[in-house]
Amino acid sequence: MSTSSVSKGCFVFKPDVQKKKKSSLGLEDYFNHGCEGAETNEMRFKLFHDLWNKTTTDTELLQEELNRQILDNLLDFTKKSYSTRQQSDWASQMRASEIPTAALMLGVNVPDHDMTFQSLSELLQQSVTPHVACVQAKECTALKHLMKRVLERLMDTVVAFDDEDEDEEAEQRSTQAHKNMQCSLSSLCEWYNTQTKKSDTPGKKRKSPSKDHHPPIVIIFKDLEAFNHRVLQDFILTCSRYIERLPLMFIFGIATSPSTIQHMLPHSVSSLLCIELFQSLSCTQHLATVIDKLILTTHFPFKLTGKVMQVLVSLFLYHDFSVRNFIKGFQLALLEHFHSQPLSVLCCKKKEALRNVTLLSHTDLERIRKLPSFTRYVEKQQTEEQAELLKNDAHLKEVCQQLIKDLDKYHKNYYPTLKCLHALTSSLPRYPLGKQIRELHLICLEKSVWETEDYHSALKLLKMLAKDELIASLQRCAEILHPVKSKKMKSALVQLEDMLAKFKQLDVLVPAAANEVVQCEEETLTSPVNNLQKKTDLFQLQKALLEMKESRRSKKQSPFEILRSEALEFFDYLVKSHLSPPECQTLHEVCYYSSSSTIRRHLNATPRISIQAALRSPYYYLLNENLKTEDGSVSNAAPDICLTYKLHLECGRLINLYDWLQAYATVVSAADGHDPDSDDFGKVDDVKHARFIRAVSELEFLGFIKSTKQKTDHVARLTWGGC
């Protein structure tokens, strides 16, 4: 391989044998360094560890549940293709050269695909065939590499090729490649025949479908778009020649579009595949389910504030669409909360939190007194009560227990009300409160939703809902409230069921009343209209129009409109009672994580800024006193890459390497203590030249400069700023 780098080099760093190994610290030891002076480190670590494991277990189960349908469909396709091949009319239903192929559309959330393919491989091995091989493009750059990976994973052994030259050109003729591959597939045929003969041994009972006489051979291509077109074409052409001897099946993992197969494979190759398309659940639907099961629930005590939630959702929407990475971000927030917040010992289920309150020390109680939410709570109390809360630790513990109960009630009422409001507004035109429940949740976390213009717009649209649409929305709300055990939600469910019963009674009671209302409206409207038909002057016309306007305003509401207004007033009362922001709740800091900057810094890294900071201030990274400067400049004793970086900041778009080298040699001579008046000062010798070339190569590797053909002995600068 050729390279345009300024230099090439290989550096070996031998380990120091005599250096003693540092004693490794456990997870709990690292965790204990988070809060200095905290007395609940062990308890917090145990709570964190339990919640971490619960998050991992629940998300894995949820992933399996969401992928169950598409995995079942793939299993059915595999079994159907296998059973069809076993029948006598195989040739009539499928040509002998066609390979059954499942095109699995997984979406662009590539980090989530590994878990899906792992589950698929396990299910195939359990219920269909033991012969399953998964391959990736990065390990199959050539045809022989692809075949080697497939054979090794099917045969569970090391496969060697008798190639004439390991470094033969990539443009070799496909016929020669086919000849090499035929020999390898012949060995696969022999191995497969040996395996099937073992299963045909008399006296053995078949316990599962995987022990059938001739199970299929399934090859899974995880990332089809990344495969080399020529390699994939040659592999398919080769496999098609052995389809009569080997029951091969392909599964293509596609992230973009089904048309990818047409772009990668010509018709002569794609015609050898019998393709069936399978569509997986979209990543946004997957995220909505994860948020509903992990965040919008009272079963998980840890919560996120609006800013942290917005950071995680933004990274999901604008970076990778990966639900797996979203869960990792959630777990990172969980770790940071328990690591940095001593009062997170109360972030657990209600019974355990009430017990932990009694175990709080005086230092922890002082931390509670300094919480902003608790300070606001104290300011609202009487003077005597304020003194007790600030001085009496026993009384404070009793009050904290009651506040923990109130916080638990708040969550039990908040989430059902949020879901009911989403059920009512998610189908409105233009989605004033958002189409996804996460959008509505973010609004409710940041402000009082009933004070926003979008909420009033949603109410106006709800007042125009038809009867069928309104009843369907109310029924969804009743289904949401039915499993909730909160007393207030049970009372709300009773009122909601009464309203639904009244709506159903309208079908019997409305016809007669509706006729009367219609007749009254016709009488009130026809009289002004009749006056308009007569010959009138401008004053009479204005008077008639005003009468029509007043009659429309004062018209009598129908029974349905009255019930609809009552239902909307009922939900408006629920929203104003239970959807206040969590910042309004006392002691919300114990379970809500709010440091969005920390999450953004860890998940949305800025490597260029970090590298520039290290090159500009090496003292803070190397902790060498010789590198410490007061004015922020780089010391002459700094590493070579820091010196060359500092010098390149003084240049323009194009940098003359000779001038750069002369400046570097001058700085290094000053660092070595040479006399500026001597003849050797600033002279370039072999050592300085080698050190300079290595530093420039490192800058090129980091992306600060690149080679250019505009001028001889020049390099182009790629970054600006950072001074």
XYZ file of C-alpha atoms in Angstrom, residues 7-661:
655
model
C 7.665 9.879 6.546
C 7.194 6.294 7.537
C 8.335 4.744 10.779
C 7.924 1.923 13.251
C 8.551 2.522 16.943
C 8.950 -0.180 19.560
C 8.545 0.533 23.282
C 9.901 -2.268 25.438
C 8.157 -2.748 28.779
C 10.035 -2.113 31.990
C 10.402 -5.570 33.507
C 11.509 -4.293 36.890
C 8.546 -1.938 37.239
C 6.074 -3.275 39.747
C 2.507 -3.735 38.691
C 0.020 -1.405 40.287
C -2.590 -3.072 42.386
C -5.869 -2.963 40.499
C -8.844 -1.317 42.149
C -12.313 -2.754 42.065
C -15.412 -0.955 40.818
C -16.489 -0.125 44.323
C -13.107 1.461 45.096
C -13.364 3.767 42.092
C -16.945 4.587 43.021
C -15.989 5.623 46.557
C -13.752 8.428 45.270
C -16.723 10.305 43.798
C -17.995 12.026 46.966
C -15.417 13.012 49.521
C -16.767 12.826 53.064
C -19.832 10.791 52.106
C -20.719 8.006 54.525
C -23.094 6.117 52.235
C -20.695 5.018 49.486
C -21.295 1.292 49.904
C -25.057 1.713 50.031
C -25.079 3.964 46.975
C -22.862 1.569 45.039
C -25.224 -1.310 45.800
C -28.252 0.722 44.662
C -26.427 1.793 41.510
C -25.314 -1.753 40.723
C -28.861 -3.102 41.144
C -30.360 -0.391 38.926
C -27.646 -0.906 36.295
C -28.359 -4.635 36.144
C -32.101 -4.004 36.025
C -31.648 -1.579 33.134
C -29.542 -4.072 31.192
C -31.920 -6.970 31.799
C -35.078 -5.031 30.991
C -33.687 -3.556 27.773
C -32.464 -6.940 26.544
C -35.868 -8.482 27.185
C -37.510 -5.547 25.445
C -35.180 -5.926 22.466
C -36.068 -9.600 22.148
C -39.775 -8.818 22.415
C -39.629 -6.119 19.736
C -37.619 -8.330 17.365
C -39.753 -11.401 18.019
C -42.110 -10.861 15.096
C -39.454 -10.310 12.441
C -37.324 -13.148 13.827
C -40.318 -15.478 13.773
C -40.995 -14.497 10.166
C -37.384 -15.228 9.256
C -37.588 -18.610 10.953
C -40.770 -19.410 9.048
C -39.099 -18.400 5.782
C -36.099 -20.591 6.561
C -38.249 -23.574 7.481
C -40.477 -23.110 4.443
C -37.519 -22.905 2.060
C -35.953 -25.954 3.691
C -39.153 -28.010 3.579
C -39.783 -26.989 -0.047
C -36.345 -28.221 -1.005
C -37.023 -31.579 0.641
C -40.145 -32.079 -1.468
C -40.029 -33.824 -4.803
C -41.334 -30.797 -6.715
C -38.350 -28.670 -5.701
C -37.284 -28.087 -9.301
C -40.778 -27.021 -10.355
C -41.143 -24.419 -7.583
C -37.607 -23.057 -7.625
C -34.888 -23.367 -10.184
C -31.969 -25.479 -9.088
C -29.585 -22.508 -9.345
C -31.672 -20.170 -7.118
C -30.539 -19.618 -3.547
C -33.229 -18.711 -0.980
C -32.346 -15.210 0.288
C -33.921 -13.081 2.990
C -33.330 -9.322 2.637
C -33.583 -8.027 6.202
C -34.237 -4.257 6.383
C -32.853 -3.099 9.729
C -32.498 0.657 9.255
C -29.532 2.972 9.706
C -29.139 2.303 13.446
C -26.110 0.119 12.740
C -24.901 -0.238 16.384
C -28.143 -2.051 17.222
C -27.753 -4.681 14.499
C -25.304 -6.913 16.362
C -27.865 -7.815 19.005
C -30.457 -8.615 16.329
C -28.124 -10.906 14.389
C -26.993 -12.598 17.575
C -30.592 -13.413 18.508
C -31.288 -14.579 14.962
C -28.256 -16.900 14.947
C -29.242 -18.424 18.288
C -32.828 -19.024 17.173
C -31.710 -20.598 13.899
C -29.313 -22.917 15.680
C -31.949 -23.916 18.221
C -34.888 -24.578 15.917
C -33.726 -24.915 12.292
C -30.091 -25.800 11.673
C -26.777 -25.962 13.509
C -24.957 -24.691 10.400
C -25.026 -20.880 10.687
C -22.202 -18.506 9.724
C -22.162 -14.721 10.240
C -19.693 -12.608 8.281
C -18.837 -8.895 8.158
C -17.381 -6.831 5.345
C -14.278 -5.704 7.249
C -13.061 -9.307 7.553
C -13.931 -10.276 3.955
C -11.961 -7.886 1.756
C -11.181 -10.590 -0.802
C -12.976 -13.644 -2.097
C -10.630 -16.074 -0.385
C -11.074 -14.271 2.930
C -14.856 -14.487 2.656
C -14.732 -18.183 1.892
C -12.246 -18.775 4.696
C -14.515 -17.094 7.282
C -17.573 -19.009 6.095
C -15.851 -22.385 6.189
C -14.217 -21.789 9.558
C -17.487 -20.803 11.210
C -19.430 -23.647 9.655
C -16.857 -26.377 10.175
C -15.477 -24.960 13.459
C -11.909 -25.529 12.353
C -8.985 -23.673 10.808
C -9.079 -23.551 7.014
C -5.922 -23.036 4.930
C -5.679 -22.133 1.236
C -3.025 -23.264 -1.200
C -2.654 -19.942 -2.980
C 0.330 -19.359 -5.229
C 0.867 -15.851 -3.902
C -0.624 -14.252 -0.824
C -0.301 -10.753 -2.295
C -1.820 -11.410 -5.717
C -3.471 -8.442 -7.398
C -7.114 -7.562 -6.704
C -7.875 -7.484 -10.421
C -7.314 -11.223 -10.912
C -9.586 -12.965 -13.315
C -12.820 -14.250 -11.868
C -12.460 -17.633 -13.586
C -9.261 -18.319 -11.679
C -11.020 -17.209 -8.452
C -13.875 -19.597 -9.182
C -11.416 -22.406 -9.682
C -9.832 -21.788 -6.275
C -13.200 -21.492 -4.570
C -14.618 -24.657 -6.124
C -11.980 -26.655 -4.350
C -12.914 -25.077 -1.031
C -16.617 -25.665 -1.563
C -15.841 -29.242 -2.472
C -14.315 -29.693 0.962
C -17.441 -28.113 2.434
C -19.561 -30.614 0.515
C -17.513 -33.494 1.887
C -17.812 -32.132 5.414
C -21.561 -31.625 5.041
C -22.059 -35.153 3.717
C -20.111 -36.488 6.689
C -22.302 -34.521 9.084
C -25.525 -35.686 7.479
C -24.381 -39.318 7.523
C -23.852 -39.034 11.274
C -27.416 -37.841 11.730
C -28.670 -40.732 9.544
C -27.129 -43.326 11.858
C -29.863 -45.869 12.771
C -30.999 -46.012 16.381
C -30.695 -42.257 16.981
C -33.803 -40.229 17.756
C -34.215 -36.737 16.415
C -35.115 -34.415 19.250
C -35.361 -31.110 17.362
C -35.568 -29.781 13.794
C -31.856 -29.041 13.911
C -31.208 -32.803 13.935
C -32.970 -33.357 10.560
C -31.291 -35.377 7.839
C -30.246 -32.435 5.647
C -30.503 -29.132 7.527
C -29.798 -25.980 5.518
C -26.586 -23.969 5.620
C -27.397 -20.346 6.504
C -24.892 -17.584 5.742
C -25.645 -14.155 7.262
C -24.119 -11.019 5.711
C -24.413 -8.483 8.525
C -23.581 -5.302 6.560
C -24.327 -5.904 2.901
C -23.626 -2.305 1.770
C -20.040 -2.489 3.027
C -19.116 -5.621 1.043
C -17.002 -5.348 -2.067
C -19.277 -5.722 -5.086
C -16.932 -8.013 -6.975
C -16.291 -10.254 -3.980
C -20.009 -10.665 -3.327
C -20.783 -11.384 -6.974
C -18.074 -14.041 -7.265
C -19.190 -15.697 -4.042
C -22.823 -15.912 -5.192
C -21.818 -17.260 -8.617
C -19.684 -19.914 -6.984
C -22.345 -20.943 -4.482
C -24.977 -21.229 -7.229
C -22.946 -24.037 -8.829
C -23.155 -26.050 -5.611
C -26.810 -25.392 -4.756
C -27.777 -28.913 -5.838
C -25.251 -30.437 -3.427
C -25.477 -27.908 -0.587
C -28.776 -26.494 0.811
C -27.463 -22.936 1.018
C -29.485 -19.964 2.273
C -28.485 -16.290 2.510
C -29.638 -13.535 4.873
C -28.679 -9.996 3.819
C -28.583 -7.309 6.510
C -29.487 -4.036 4.752
C -29.406 -0.629 6.418
C -30.512 1.695 3.615
C -32.876 0.452 0.900
C -33.839 -2.796 -0.871
C -32.554 -1.265 -4.097
C -29.058 -1.790 -2.683
C -29.159 -5.358 -3.989
C -29.883 -4.125 -7.513
C -27.060 -1.586 -7.357
C -24.521 -4.097 -6.048
C -25.459 -7.134 -8.111
C -26.056 -7.253 -11.871
C -29.118 -9.071 -13.167
C -27.073 -12.123 -14.088
C -26.167 -12.528 -10.395
C -29.354 -11.323 -8.675
C -31.391 -13.727 -10.851
C -29.644 -16.566 -9.019
C -31.294 -15.477 -5.749
C -34.870 -16.073 -4.644
C -35.269 -12.909 -2.529
C -37.944 -12.164 0.050
C -38.057 -8.822 1.881
C -38.424 -8.478 5.672
C -38.929 -5.108 7.403
C -37.899 -4.600 11.018
C -39.386 -2.167 13.522
C -38.241 1.422 12.954
C -35.695 2.817 15.390
C -38.034 5.680 16.404
C -40.751 3.199 17.400
C -38.131 1.186 19.253
C -36.992 4.326 21.102
C -40.574 5.218 22.011
C -41.041 1.759 23.543
C -37.762 2.006 25.468
C -38.697 5.437 26.849
C -42.125 4.162 27.855
C -40.738 1.108 29.664
C -37.576 2.671 31.110
C -38.290 6.352 31.747
C -42.058 6.918 31.840
C -42.629 4.443 34.634
C -42.737 4.419 38.426
C -40.970 1.051 38.587
C -37.614 2.734 37.904
C -36.776 5.384 40.537
C -33.982 7.144 38.615
C -35.167 10.090 36.476
C -33.737 12.567 33.964
C -34.351 16.291 33.811
C -35.468 17.982 30.616
C -31.997 19.175 29.542
C -30.376 15.758 30.006
C -33.266 14.081 28.207
C -32.925 16.578 25.354
C -29.198 15.804 25.012
C -29.819 12.054 24.732
C -32.687 12.478 22.262
C -30.655 14.926 20.149
C -27.721 12.512 19.965
C -30.157 9.812 18.861
C -31.867 11.910 16.188
C -28.831 13.724 14.755
C -26.052 11.125 15.044
C -26.729 7.394 14.772
C -30.406 6.536 15.527
C -29.024 3.922 17.886
C -31.308 2.875 20.732
C -28.404 0.929 22.180
C -26.325 4.107 22.473
C -29.316 5.926 23.968
C -29.469 3.268 26.693
C -25.723 3.620 27.263
C -26.208 7.358 27.710
C -28.988 6.681 30.194
C -26.718 4.322 32.120
C -23.941 6.920 32.076
C -26.325 9.435 33.662
C -27.237 6.773 36.227
C -23.563 6.255 37.070
C -22.837 9.982 37.309
C -25.849 10.572 39.555
C -24.962 7.901 42.114
C -21.256 8.742 41.862
C -21.549 12.492 42.483
C -24.736 12.898 44.542
C -24.453 11.675 48.175
C -28.238 11.945 48.633
C -28.817 9.454 45.805
C -29.054 6.894 48.602
C -32.748 7.912 48.604
C -33.104 7.131 44.873
C -34.793 3.770 45.281
C -38.241 2.295 45.873
C -40.455 3.978 48.459
C -40.101 1.427 51.265
C -36.335 1.264 50.933
C -36.056 5.056 50.675
C -38.085 5.532 53.871
C -35.765 3.126 55.643
C -32.663 4.880 54.297
C -33.925 8.225 55.605
C -33.613 6.922 59.153
C -29.964 5.976 58.456
C -28.896 9.430 57.265
C -26.121 11.095 59.217
C -26.030 14.708 60.348
C -23.810 15.573 57.361
C -26.374 14.114 54.944
C -29.173 16.026 56.664
C -27.173 19.230 56.245
C -26.926 18.438 52.535
C -30.721 18.110 52.438
C -31.098 21.508 54.117
C -28.950 23.051 51.365
C -31.026 21.651 48.491
C -32.773 24.440 46.504
C -36.123 22.632 46.552
C -35.958 22.086 50.304
C -34.978 25.734 50.854
C -38.125 26.830 49.018
C -40.142 24.390 51.100
C -38.756 25.807 54.358
C -39.508 29.385 53.282
C -43.205 28.517 52.946
C -43.468 27.177 56.504
C -44.228 28.979 59.739
C -41.377 30.434 61.785
C -41.498 27.710 64.436
C -41.560 24.986 61.834
C -38.612 26.568 60.037
C -36.561 26.455 63.230
C -37.409 22.793 63.765
C -36.473 21.873 60.210
C -33.136 23.664 60.392
C -32.070 22.472 63.876
C -33.907 19.281 64.810
C -32.507 16.269 62.919
C -35.185 13.857 64.167
C -37.986 16.152 63.004
C -36.258 16.631 59.673
C -36.171 12.873 59.118
C -39.918 12.639 59.727
C -40.584 15.461 57.280
C -38.265 13.872 54.696
C -40.188 10.615 54.908
C -43.408 12.482 54.163
C -41.750 14.338 51.286
C -40.523 11.036 49.836
C -44.118 9.754 49.951
C -45.357 12.914 48.227
C -42.706 12.548 45.513
C -43.776 8.946 44.939
C -47.438 10.041 44.644
C -46.414 12.744 42.204
C -44.828 10.188 39.873
C -47.770 7.790 40.163
C -50.116 10.572 39.016
C -47.762 12.274 36.543
C -47.122 9.425 34.104
C -50.759 8.267 33.627
C -51.882 11.875 33.119
C -49.049 12.435 30.624
C -50.043 9.355 28.633
C -53.717 10.381 28.653
C -52.862 13.857 27.347
C -50.706 12.282 24.643
C -53.548 9.928 23.667
C -55.837 12.932 23.218
C -53.439 15.196 21.308
C -51.181 12.845 19.318
C -53.635 12.636 16.409
C -54.458 16.350 16.159
C -53.541 18.272 12.982
C -49.973 19.644 12.993
C -49.342 17.947 16.372
C -49.295 21.065 18.628
C -47.981 19.016 21.599
C -45.836 16.656 19.554
C -46.415 13.396 17.744
C -44.202 11.314 20.053
C -44.759 11.136 23.794
C -41.124 12.095 24.409
C -41.830 15.538 22.914
C -44.721 16.106 25.299
C -42.643 14.793 28.201
C -39.867 17.294 27.425
C -42.378 20.152 27.422
C -43.784 19.061 30.787
C -40.295 18.725 32.283
C -39.284 22.260 31.356
C -42.418 24.300 32.087
C -46.091 24.183 33.065
C -47.631 22.776 29.914
C -51.033 24.425 30.499
C -49.417 27.866 30.222
C -48.086 27.299 26.695
C -49.739 28.450 23.487
C -49.499 24.953 22.031
C -51.655 23.604 24.843
C -54.385 26.179 24.187
C -54.222 25.395 20.465
C -54.650 21.699 21.276
C -57.725 22.458 23.425
C -59.296 24.430 20.579
C -58.744 21.520 18.210
C -60.141 19.053 20.751
C -63.331 21.115 20.958
C -63.894 20.390 17.266
C -63.438 16.605 17.501
C -66.175 14.426 16.089
C -68.065 12.043 18.341
C -66.360 8.848 17.141
C -62.857 10.329 17.444
C -63.512 11.711 20.918
C -64.990 8.455 22.229
C -62.037 6.472 20.836
C -59.576 8.827 22.566
C -61.481 8.605 25.858
C -61.465 4.820 25.663
C -57.681 4.835 25.202
C -57.391 7.066 28.271
C -59.554 4.623 30.256
C -57.249 1.766 29.219
C -54.264 3.802 30.438
C -55.842 4.586 33.819
C -57.253 1.104 34.442
C -54.063 -0.619 35.783
C -52.970 2.420 37.855
C -53.319 1.910 41.616
C -53.237 5.576 42.657
C -56.365 6.754 44.495
C -56.660 9.923 42.441
C -56.260 8.008 39.192
C -58.915 5.497 40.285
C -61.283 8.367 41.013
C -60.463 9.870 37.601
C -61.160 6.499 35.975
C -64.613 6.350 37.576
C -65.480 9.809 36.254
C -64.151 8.925 32.822
C -66.226 5.741 32.652
C -69.324 7.741 33.620
C -68.642 10.121 30.742
C -68.247 7.229 28.318
C -71.563 5.803 29.510
C -73.252 9.168 28.898
C -71.773 9.338 25.405
C -73.179 5.895 24.631
C -76.621 6.958 25.903
C -76.652 9.823 23.400
C -77.399 7.356 20.598
C -80.779 6.715 22.253
C -81.655 10.131 23.668
C -80.255 12.496 21.077
C -82.541 12.094 17.978
C -85.587 13.896 19.427
C -83.537 16.587 21.148
C -81.429 17.053 18.064
C -84.526 17.674 15.928
C -85.714 20.364 18.337
C -82.315 22.060 18.301
C -82.208 21.951 14.513
C -85.699 23.449 14.236
C -84.788 26.241 16.650
C -81.599 26.969 14.725
C -83.488 27.010 11.449
C -86.071 29.460 12.852
C -83.439 31.788 14.276
C -81.371 31.729 11.108
C -84.145 31.914 8.511
C -85.710 35.106 9.840
C -82.629 37.272 9.235
C -82.064 35.543 5.914
C -85.615 36.296 4.830
C -85.032 39.938 5.713
C -81.927 39.906 3.529
C -83.973 38.707 0.543
C -86.138 41.843 0.745
C -85.085 45.148 -0.718
C -83.343 46.964 2.152
C -81.016 49.886 2.654
C -77.517 49.758 4.167
C -78.791 50.215 7.729
C -81.233 47.301 7.456
C -78.520 45.083 5.945
C -76.134 45.861 8.824
C -78.884 45.169 11.352
C -79.740 41.806 9.743
C -76.080 40.703 9.732
C -75.712 41.600 13.416
C -78.830 39.564 14.233
C -77.394 36.554 12.388
C -74.098 36.894 14.285
C -75.832 37.152 17.659
C -78.094 34.214 16.869
C -75.100 32.049 16.078
C -73.402 33.055 19.326
C -76.478 32.409 21.436
C -77.507 29.165 19.801
C -78.240 26.308 22.158
C -75.530 23.629 22.534
C -76.353 20.046 21.684
C -76.069 17.297 24.357
C -72.900 16.011 22.682
C -71.264 19.441 22.775
C -72.121 19.771 26.467
C -70.582 16.381 27.250
C -67.529 17.165 25.128
C -66.966 20.392 27.053
C -67.285 18.526 30.358
C -64.758 15.907 29.250
C -62.221 18.531 28.164
C -62.680 20.486 31.405
C -62.097 17.259 33.317
C -58.824 16.573 31.494
C -57.776 20.205 31.837
C -58.197 19.827 35.599
C -56.103 16.622 35.568
C -53.316 18.331 33.616
C -53.173 21.334 35.932
C -53.233 19.077 39.009
C -50.637 16.446 38.064
C -48.374 17.724 35.240
C -46.388 20.335 37.106
C -42.603 20.257 36.395
C -40.513 18.042 38.709
C -38.531 21.112 39.871
C -41.664 22.119 41.783
C -41.420 18.972 43.907
C -39.400 19.028 47.122
C -36.393 16.679 47.218
C -36.568 16.055 43.484
C -32.755 16.327 43.390
C -32.343 12.905 45.012
C -33.693 11.063 41.963
C -33.371 13.551 39.054
C -30.018 13.906 37.277
C -29.512 17.408 35.853
C -25.892 17.756 34.639
C -26.463 17.896 30.885
C -22.997 19.351 30.236
C -21.337 16.255 31.716
C -23.392 13.917 29.529
C -22.720 16.016 26.438
C -18.990 16.096 27.156
C -18.786 12.310 27.512
C -21.101 11.293 24.672
C -20.539 14.095 22.157
C -16.771 14.245 22.324
C -14.728 17.010 20.673
C -11.332 15.386 19.979
C -9.904 18.305 18.033
C -10.391 20.742 20.937
C -8.888 18.244 23.383
C -5.861 17.599 21.159
C -5.281 21.315 20.636
C -5.501 21.932 24.379
C -2.915 19.198 25.014
C -0.533 20.570 22.387
C -0.984 24.123 23.623
C -0.663 23.336 27.365
C 1.381 20.137 27.769
C 2.059 20.883 31.457
C -1.513 20.030 32.511
C -1.215 16.624 30.838
C 2.411 15.669 31.588
C 2.657 17.443 34.997
C 6.317 18.315 34.373
C 7.472 21.430 36.211
C 9.895 22.297 33.374
C 6.893 22.788 31.081
C 5.093 25.227 33.369
C 4.800 28.769 32.007
C 2.997 31.816 33.338
C 1.978 33.613 30.148
C 0.413 30.531 28.537
C 3.149 30.070 25.935
C 4.801 26.745 25.172
C 8.089 26.059 26.932
C 11.209 25.343 24.884
C 11.509 22.036 26.754
C 8.101 20.852 25.522
C 7.813 17.720 23.337
C 8.693 18.143 19.689
C 5.100 17.891 18.514
C 4.115 20.786 20.799
C 6.913 22.936 19.415
C 6.070 22.199 15.795
C 2.373 22.797 16.516
C 3.158 26.192 18.083
C 5.355 27.150 15.131
C 2.803 26.088 12.550
C 0.233 28.414 14.116
C 2.418 31.336 12.997
C 2.238 30.271 9.337
C -0.352 30.807 6.661
C -2.210 28.312 4.465
C 0.977 26.888 2.958
C 3.982 26.090 5.175
C 7.534 25.909 3.835
C 9.116 22.817 5.370
C 12.642 24.253 5.234
C 11.671 27.445 7.057
C 9.671 25.390 9.536
C 12.701 23.173 10.165
